Amino acid sequence: MPGPTTGGITAAPALDIGGRSYNAEWALPAGEPSALLVLQHGFTRSCANLRETARRIARQGLATLCIDADMTGGNPALADTMATALLQTIRLPDGQALPQRIVVGGHSAGAAFAARLGWRLDAMAPQRLAGALLLDPVPVRGFTEQLRAVSQGGQRPVLAIEAAPSGCNAEQRAAPVLELLRDEALAAGRDSVVGVRMGEGSTHVDAEGEDSDWVGRSFCGTPRAANVERVRTLASGWAAEVAAGRIPAPEARAAVEPLR
């Protein structure tokens, strides 16, 4: 049975993933979900820091799932075991099967987790993987090849929103990877790798917004309401497009500066 629901967030009973128990949070749409988005929190963060962002995405018809876990280095071991659990054991809080389409996503180091998770899903059940949604990603070893597997030469959308360069996002170290994958997709005739950069004044924790805390604000800056709204509008709209098997239309990308 599902746990208590408050404001669209369901605190589910602990999930068993690879023989270990993890606290999980779901944000669920009003009706049957069109897809599942695994929306993983960043390093030293928790699912509580992404609650409103998860709610916004759920209002677009997706179910979102976050696991409270150590995200050091993107936690590749957990990503590997979670891929298996998503395909075999994890169900929605009401006991129903997960949607067929799975979008991998995450913020900061959670985006590295998402790339690894997508890489594993591509190897195990490529028909289930719909694409990726990355919020100010911070890459780790293997990120390029893992995200390349998710993209498959632009056959699947890879969508990223980057904040202004800072120590918290490793000075936008993910940008060259996204540009490389975009070039590869365009060479294959597919405009499906979409990366945008927020302007001056954006922060690494814009994806968290009011759900950030003193740690996030102290080290990464205080999010401005306009930037938070812009990130959530883009992320939720993009998620809905990917869930429907579409690439975001050009006008959906115009709100912020493109990668190039």
GROMACS .gro file of C-alpha atoms in nm:
model
  260
    1MET     CA    1   0.000   0.000   0.000
    2PRO     CA    2   0.121   0.354  -0.063
    3GLY     CA    3   0.237   0.569   0.223
    4PRO     CA    4   0.090   0.908   0.319
    5THR     CA    5   0.040   1.160   0.039
    6THR     CA    6   0.102   1.532   0.093
    7GLY     CA    7   0.080   1.785  -0.187
    8GLY     CA    8   0.125   1.527  -0.460
    9ILE     CA    9   0.427   1.354  -0.303
   10THR     CA   10   0.386   0.995  -0.192
   11ALA     CA   11   0.637   0.864   0.061
   12ALA     CA   12   0.631   0.500  -0.039
   13PRO     CA   13   0.741   0.209   0.173
   14ALA     CA   14   1.113   0.154   0.140
   15LEU     CA   15   1.215  -0.001  -0.189
   16ASP     CA   16   1.444  -0.303  -0.204
   17ILE     CA   17   1.711  -0.239  -0.467
   18GLY     CA   18   1.992  -0.489  -0.498
   19GLY     CA   19   1.923  -0.632  -0.153
   20ARG     CA   20   1.933  -0.294   0.021
   21SER     CA   21   1.643  -0.084   0.146
   22TYR     CA   22   1.604   0.278   0.026
   23ASN     CA   23   1.354   0.548   0.113
   24ALA     CA   24   1.172   0.663  -0.197
   25GLU     CA   25   0.946   0.949  -0.298
   26TRP     CA   26   0.694   0.944  -0.582
   27ALA     CA   27   0.507   1.230  -0.747
   28LEU     CA   28   0.205   1.092  -0.927
   29PRO     CA   29  -0.030   1.236  -1.190
   30ALA     CA   30  -0.406   1.243  -1.147
   31GLY     CA   31  -0.460   0.959  -1.394
   32GLU     CA   32  -0.261   0.677  -1.546
   33PRO     CA   33   0.099   0.794  -1.598
   34SER     CA   34   0.226   0.830  -1.953
   35ALA     CA   35   0.583   0.746  -1.850
   36LEU     CA   36   0.811   0.712  -1.552
   37LEU     CA   37   1.077   0.973  -1.489
   38VAL     CA   38   1.351   0.872  -1.247
   39LEU     CA   39   1.443   1.217  -1.110
   40GLN     CA   40   1.751   1.169  -0.893
   41HIS     CA   41   1.877   1.426  -0.644
   42GLY     CA   42   2.234   1.553  -0.635
   43PHE     CA   43   2.540   1.505  -0.414
   44THR     CA   44   2.471   1.567  -0.041
   45ARG     CA   45   2.107   1.636  -0.133
   46SER     CA   46   1.784   1.442  -0.086
   47CYS     CA   47   1.459   1.383  -0.267
   48ALA     CA   48   1.300   1.654  -0.053
   49ASN     CA   49   1.513   1.910  -0.239
   50LEU     CA   50   1.335   1.831  -0.569
   51ARG     CA   51   0.976   1.795  -0.446
   52GLU     CA   52   0.814   2.092  -0.619
   53THR     CA   53   1.003   2.022  -0.941
   54ALA     CA   54   0.878   1.662  -0.925
   55ARG     CA   55   0.521   1.784  -0.867
   56ARG     CA   56   0.538   2.011  -1.169
   57ILE     CA   57   0.649   1.723  -1.388
   58ALA     CA   58   0.380   1.493  -1.247
   59ARG     CA   59   0.117   1.749  -1.349
   60GLN     CA   60   0.225   1.683  -1.707
   61GLY     CA   61   0.113   1.322  -1.673
   62LEU     CA   62   0.436   1.146  -1.572
   63ALA     CA   63   0.508   0.953  -1.255
   64THR     CA   64   0.837   1.057  -1.096
   65LEU     CA   65   1.052   0.846  -0.866
   66CYS     CA   66   1.345   0.958  -0.651
   67ILE     CA   67   1.561   0.743  -0.422
   68ASP     CA   68   1.729   0.890  -0.116
   69ALA     CA   69   2.086   0.767  -0.160
   70ASP     CA   70   2.450   0.867  -0.160
   71MET     CA   71   2.524   1.028  -0.497
   72THR     CA   72   2.902   1.038  -0.465
   73GLY     CA   73   3.036   0.987  -0.817
   74GLY     CA   74   2.679   0.933  -0.939
   75ASN     CA   75   2.665   0.604  -0.743
   76PRO     CA   76   2.713   0.374  -1.045
   77ALA     CA   77   2.659   0.058  -0.841
   78LEU     CA   78   2.313   0.174  -0.738
   79ALA     CA   79   2.234   0.281  -1.095
   80ASP     CA   80   2.317  -0.070  -1.217
   81THR     CA   81   2.103  -0.247  -0.957
   82MET     CA   82   1.821   0.005  -1.000
   83ALA     CA   83   1.805  -0.069  -1.372
   84THR     CA   84   1.734  -0.432  -1.287
   85ALA     CA   85   1.480  -0.337  -1.021
   86LEU     CA   86   1.293  -0.104  -1.257
   87LEU     CA   87   1.257  -0.385  -1.508
   88GLN     CA   88   1.175  -0.660  -1.261
   89THR     CA   89   1.047  -0.560  -0.917
   90ILE     CA   90   0.960  -0.193  -0.870
   91ARG     CA   91   0.592  -0.109  -0.911
   92LEU     CA   92   0.386   0.206  -0.867
   93PRO     CA   93   0.272   0.277  -0.509
   94ASP     CA   94  -0.076   0.139  -0.589
   95GLY     CA   95   0.079  -0.190  -0.699
   96GLN     CA   96   0.031  -0.133  -1.071
   97ALA     CA   97   0.312  -0.201  -1.318
   98LEU     CA   98   0.541   0.083  -1.416
   99PRO     CA   99   0.471   0.260  -1.745
  100GLN     CA  100   0.650   0.113  -2.043
  101ARG     CA  101   0.841   0.433  -2.121
  102ILE     CA  102   1.119   0.529  -1.877
  103VAL     CA  103   1.293   0.867  -1.882
  104VAL     CA  104   1.619   0.892  -1.688
  105GLY     CA  105   1.682   1.223  -1.517
  106GLY     CA  106   1.860   1.393  -1.235
  107HIS     CA  107   2.014   1.705  -1.091
  108SER     CA  108   2.389   1.761  -1.051
  109ALA     CA  109   2.552   1.428  -0.961
  110GLY     CA  110   2.205   1.279  -0.998
  111ALA     CA  111   2.241   1.349  -1.371
  112ALA     CA  112   2.554   1.131  -1.375
  113PHE     CA  113   2.346   0.863  -1.203
  114ALA     CA  114   2.082   0.909  -1.475
  115ALA     CA  115   2.338   0.863  -1.753
  116ARG     CA  116   2.460   0.540  -1.595
  117LEU     CA  117   2.105   0.418  -1.538
  118GLY     CA  118   2.016   0.496  -1.899
  119TRP     CA  119   2.326   0.316  -2.022
  120ARG     CA  120   2.221   0.004  -1.833
  121LEU     CA  121   1.860   0.025  -1.952
  122ASP     CA  122   1.980   0.066  -2.310
  123ALA     CA  123   2.174  -0.259  -2.273
  124MET     CA  124   1.896  -0.450  -2.096
  125ALA     CA  125   1.569  -0.321  -2.243
  126PRO     CA  126   1.632  -0.054  -2.508
  127GLN     CA  127   1.265  -0.041  -2.603
  128ARG     CA  128   1.180   0.089  -2.253
  129LEU     CA  129   1.423   0.383  -2.253
  130ALA     CA  130   1.263   0.706  -2.380
  131GLY     CA  131   1.540   0.962  -2.323
  132ALA     CA  132   1.711   1.178  -2.062
  133LEU     CA  133   1.636   1.501  -1.872
  134LEU     CA  134   1.944   1.649  -1.702
  135LEU     CA  135   1.931   1.946  -1.465
  136ASP     CA  136   2.268   2.124  -1.440
  137PRO     CA  137   2.457   1.796  -1.482
  138VAL     CA  138   2.796   1.731  -1.324
  139PRO     CA  139   2.973   1.455  -1.521
  140VAL     CA  140   3.183   1.174  -1.379
  141ARG     CA  141   3.403   0.910  -1.538
  142GLY     CA  142   3.215   0.731  -1.814
  143PHE     CA  143   2.955   1.007  -1.856
  144THR     CA  144   3.024   1.067  -2.224
  145GLU     CA  145   2.992   0.705  -2.334
  146GLN     CA  146   2.694   0.642  -2.109
  147LEU     CA  147   2.504   0.943  -2.239
  148ARG     CA  148   2.602   0.849  -2.595
  149ALA     CA  149   2.432   0.513  -2.536
  150VAL     CA  150   2.120   0.693  -2.416
  151SER     CA  151   2.119   0.919  -2.724
  152GLN     CA  152   2.196   0.645  -2.979
  153GLY     CA  153   2.305   0.901  -3.235
  154GLY     CA  154   2.006   1.120  -3.163
  155GLN     CA  155   1.745   0.845  -3.181
  156ARG     CA  156   1.646   0.933  -2.824
  157PRO     CA  157   1.621   1.290  -2.691
  158VAL     CA  158   1.878   1.412  -2.441
  159LEU     CA  159   1.767   1.737  -2.281
  160ALA     CA  160   1.981   1.946  -2.047
  161ILE     CA  161   1.949   2.277  -1.861
  162GLU     CA  162   2.276   2.427  -1.739
  163ALA     CA  163   2.321   2.708  -1.486
  164ALA     CA  164   2.590   2.973  -1.508
  165PRO     CA  165   2.940   2.828  -1.457
  166SER     CA  166   3.036   2.777  -1.093
  167GLY     CA  167   3.223   2.540  -0.870
  168CYS     CA  168   2.896   2.364  -0.794
  169ASN     CA  169   2.850   2.252  -1.155
  170ALA     CA  170   3.223   2.197  -1.213
  171GLU     CA  171   3.234   2.512  -1.430
  172GLN     CA  172   2.986   2.360  -1.678
  173ARG     CA  173   3.212   2.063  -1.745
  174ALA     CA  174   2.916   1.878  -1.899
  175ALA     CA  175   2.884   2.133  -2.180
  176PRO     CA  176   3.148   1.981  -2.413
  177VAL     CA  177   2.983   1.640  -2.376
  178LEU     CA  178   2.644   1.778  -2.471
  179GLU     CA  179   2.792   1.967  -2.766
  180LEU     CA  180   2.963   1.649  -2.887
  181LEU     CA  181   2.641   1.450  -2.867
  182ARG     CA  182   2.451   1.729  -3.038
  183ASP     CA  183   2.701   1.727  -3.326
  184GLU     CA  184   2.665   1.349  -3.357
  185ALA     CA  185   2.285   1.373  -3.360
  186LEU     CA  186   2.285   1.652  -3.619
  187ALA     CA  187   2.525   1.453  -3.837
  188ALA     CA  188   2.267   1.173  -3.831
  189GLY     CA  189   1.994   1.419  -3.930
  190ARG     CA  190   1.834   1.436  -3.585
  191ASP     CA  191   1.786   1.755  -3.383
  192SER     CA  192   1.727   1.570  -3.058
  193VAL     CA  193   2.009   1.672  -2.822
  194VAL     CA  194   1.886   1.995  -2.669
  195GLY     CA  195   2.105   2.188  -2.428
  196VAL     CA  196   2.034   2.536  -2.295
  197ARG     CA  197   2.228   2.758  -2.061
  198MET     CA  198   2.062   2.983  -1.809
  199GLY     CA  199   2.185   3.340  -1.798
  200GLU     CA  200   2.386   3.537  -1.545
  201GLY     CA  201   2.243   3.509  -1.196
  202SER     CA  202   2.131   3.150  -1.236
  203THR     CA  203   2.249   2.904  -0.972
  204HIS     CA  204   2.319   2.535  -0.948
  205VAL     CA  205   2.021   2.493  -0.716
  206ASP     CA  206   1.761   2.660  -0.938
  207ALA     CA  207   1.619   2.311  -0.997
  208GLU     CA  208   1.556   2.291  -0.622
  209GLY     CA  209   1.409   2.638  -0.577
  210GLU     CA  210   1.228   2.683  -0.245
  211ASP     CA  211   1.308   2.320  -0.162
  212SER     CA  212   1.678   2.399  -0.136
  213ASP     CA  213   1.832   2.446   0.208
  214TRP     CA  214   2.105   2.644   0.379
  215VAL     CA  215   2.371   2.406   0.249
  216GLY     CA  216   2.263   2.454  -0.111
  217ARG     CA  217   2.223   2.829  -0.075
  218SER     CA  218   2.548   2.874   0.117
  219PHE     CA  219   2.763   2.689  -0.134
  220CYS     CA  220   2.576   2.739  -0.461
  221GLY     CA  221   2.378   3.062  -0.424
  222THR     CA  222   2.019   3.165  -0.360
  223PRO     CA  223   1.781   3.076  -0.644
  224ARG     CA  224   1.582   3.360  -0.799
  225ALA     CA  225   1.213   3.292  -0.839
  226ALA     CA  226   1.215   3.376  -1.213
  227ASN     CA  227   1.499   3.133  -1.281
  228VAL     CA  228   1.335   2.859  -1.076
  229GLU     CA  229   1.011   2.902  -1.270
  230ARG     CA  230   1.197   2.895  -1.602
  231VAL     CA  231   1.376   2.570  -1.515
  232ARG     CA  232   1.055   2.403  -1.399
  233THR     CA  233   0.857   2.520  -1.702
  234LEU     CA  234   1.120   2.389  -1.940
  235ALA     CA  235   1.176   2.063  -1.750
  236SER     CA  236   0.808   1.978  -1.713
  237GLY     CA  237   0.726   2.067  -2.073
  238TRP     CA  238   1.022   1.872  -2.206
  239ALA     CA  239   0.937   1.571  -1.991
  240ALA     CA  240   0.585   1.564  -2.137
  241GLU     CA  241   0.724   1.573  -2.491
  242VAL     CA  242   0.968   1.289  -2.426
  243ALA     CA  243   0.695   1.084  -2.258
  244ALA     CA  244   0.491   1.124  -2.576
  245GLY     CA  245   0.784   1.020  -2.795
  246ARG     CA  246   0.841   1.369  -2.935
  247ILE     CA  247   1.132   1.614  -2.951
  248PRO     CA  248   1.063   1.957  -2.797
  249ALA     CA  249   0.962   2.208  -3.064
  250PRO     CA  250   1.209   2.489  -3.141
  251GLU     CA  251   0.995   2.751  -2.966
  252ALA     CA  252   1.020   2.548  -2.645
  253ARG     CA  253   1.395   2.606  -2.645
  254ALA     CA  254   1.395   2.980  -2.697
  255ALA     CA  255   1.358   3.083  -2.334
  256VAL     CA  256   1.728   3.049  -2.261
  257GLU     CA  257   2.060   3.068  -2.443
  258PRO     CA  258   2.133   2.756  -2.651
  259LEU     CA  259   2.454   2.560  -2.618
  260ARG     CA  260   2.590   2.724  -2.931
   0.00000   0.00000   0.00000
